[in-house]
Protein backbone atom coordinates (compact mmCIF):
# COMPACT_ATOMS: atom_id res chain seq x y z
CA MET A 1 -64.87 -17.82 73.63
CA PRO A 2 -64.17 -20.05 76.66
CA LYS A 3 -60.67 -20.80 77.87
CA ASN A 4 -59.03 -24.06 76.86
CA LYS A 5 -58.57 -26.56 79.67
CA THR A 6 -55.22 -28.29 80.16
CA HIS A 7 -55.44 -32.08 79.93
CA SER A 8 -55.13 -33.25 83.55
CA GLY A 9 -53.25 -36.45 82.62
CA ALA A 10 -50.72 -34.52 80.56
CA LYS A 11 -49.98 -31.94 83.23
CA LYS A 12 -49.00 -34.75 85.63
CA ARG A 13 -46.64 -36.36 83.12
CA PHE A 14 -44.92 -33.47 81.34
CA LYS A 15 -43.02 -30.39 82.47
CA VAL A 16 -42.19 -27.41 80.27
CA THR A 17 -38.77 -25.80 80.74
CA GLY A 18 -38.05 -22.12 80.44
CA SER A 19 -36.73 -22.56 76.91
CA GLY A 20 -39.89 -24.41 75.87
CA LYS A 21 -38.64 -28.01 75.90
CA ILE A 22 -41.08 -30.65 77.14
CA MET A 23 -39.51 -33.02 79.66
CA HIS A 24 -40.80 -36.39 80.86
CA GLU A 25 -39.72 -39.15 83.23
CA GLN A 26 -38.19 -42.25 81.71
CA ARG A 27 -39.91 -45.63 81.75
CA ASN A 28 -38.69 -48.80 83.53
CA LYS A 29 -38.35 -47.19 86.97
CA ARG A 30 -41.67 -48.33 88.52
CA HIS A 31 -41.21 -51.95 89.55
CA LEU A 32 -38.90 -54.98 89.27
CA LEU A 33 -36.03 -52.77 90.46
CA GLU A 34 -34.25 -55.50 92.44
CA HIS A 35 -32.45 -57.04 89.47
CA LYS A 36 -31.60 -53.73 87.77
CA SER A 37 -28.14 -52.34 88.47
CA SER A 38 -27.71 -49.19 90.54
CA LYS A 39 -26.07 -47.49 87.56
CA ARG A 40 -29.09 -48.26 85.38
CA LYS A 41 -31.55 -47.03 88.01
CA ARG A 42 -29.59 -43.79 88.48
CA SER A 43 -29.55 -43.09 84.76
CA LEU A 44 -33.30 -43.78 84.54
CA SER A 45 -33.89 -41.12 87.20
CA GLN A 46 -32.87 -38.36 84.77
CA GLU A 47 -35.65 -36.57 82.92
CA LYS A 48 -35.59 -36.78 79.14
CA GLU A 49 -36.72 -34.38 76.42
CA LEU A 50 -39.84 -35.36 74.52
CA LEU A 51 -39.03 -35.71 70.82
CA GLY A 52 -40.75 -36.36 67.52
CA GLY A 53 -44.48 -36.41 66.93
CA ASP A 54 -45.13 -36.90 70.63
CA ARG A 55 -43.98 -33.33 71.27
CA LYS A 56 -46.70 -31.94 69.00
CA THR A 57 -49.39 -34.01 70.75
CA ALA A 58 -48.17 -33.04 74.24
CA LYS A 59 -48.10 -29.35 73.35
CA LYS A 60 -51.71 -29.56 72.20
CA LEU A 61 -52.76 -31.32 75.42
CA LEU A 62 -50.90 -28.77 77.55
CA GLY A 63 -52.40 -25.86 75.63
CA ILE A 64 -49.04 -24.45 74.52
């Protein structure tokens, strides 16, 4: 039986913590940053836990 390959797009977007949570970067931090407040940009820099049905899909893509 061959090994399963990790989805290369998923491994760039998600990170698995030691406790098994899947973390991802928040949206809205790529462009049009001039009119966003510094407070908003700082809070968008934090990574967020992946929740709901997306977690199941990401785990499958990552081979977890």
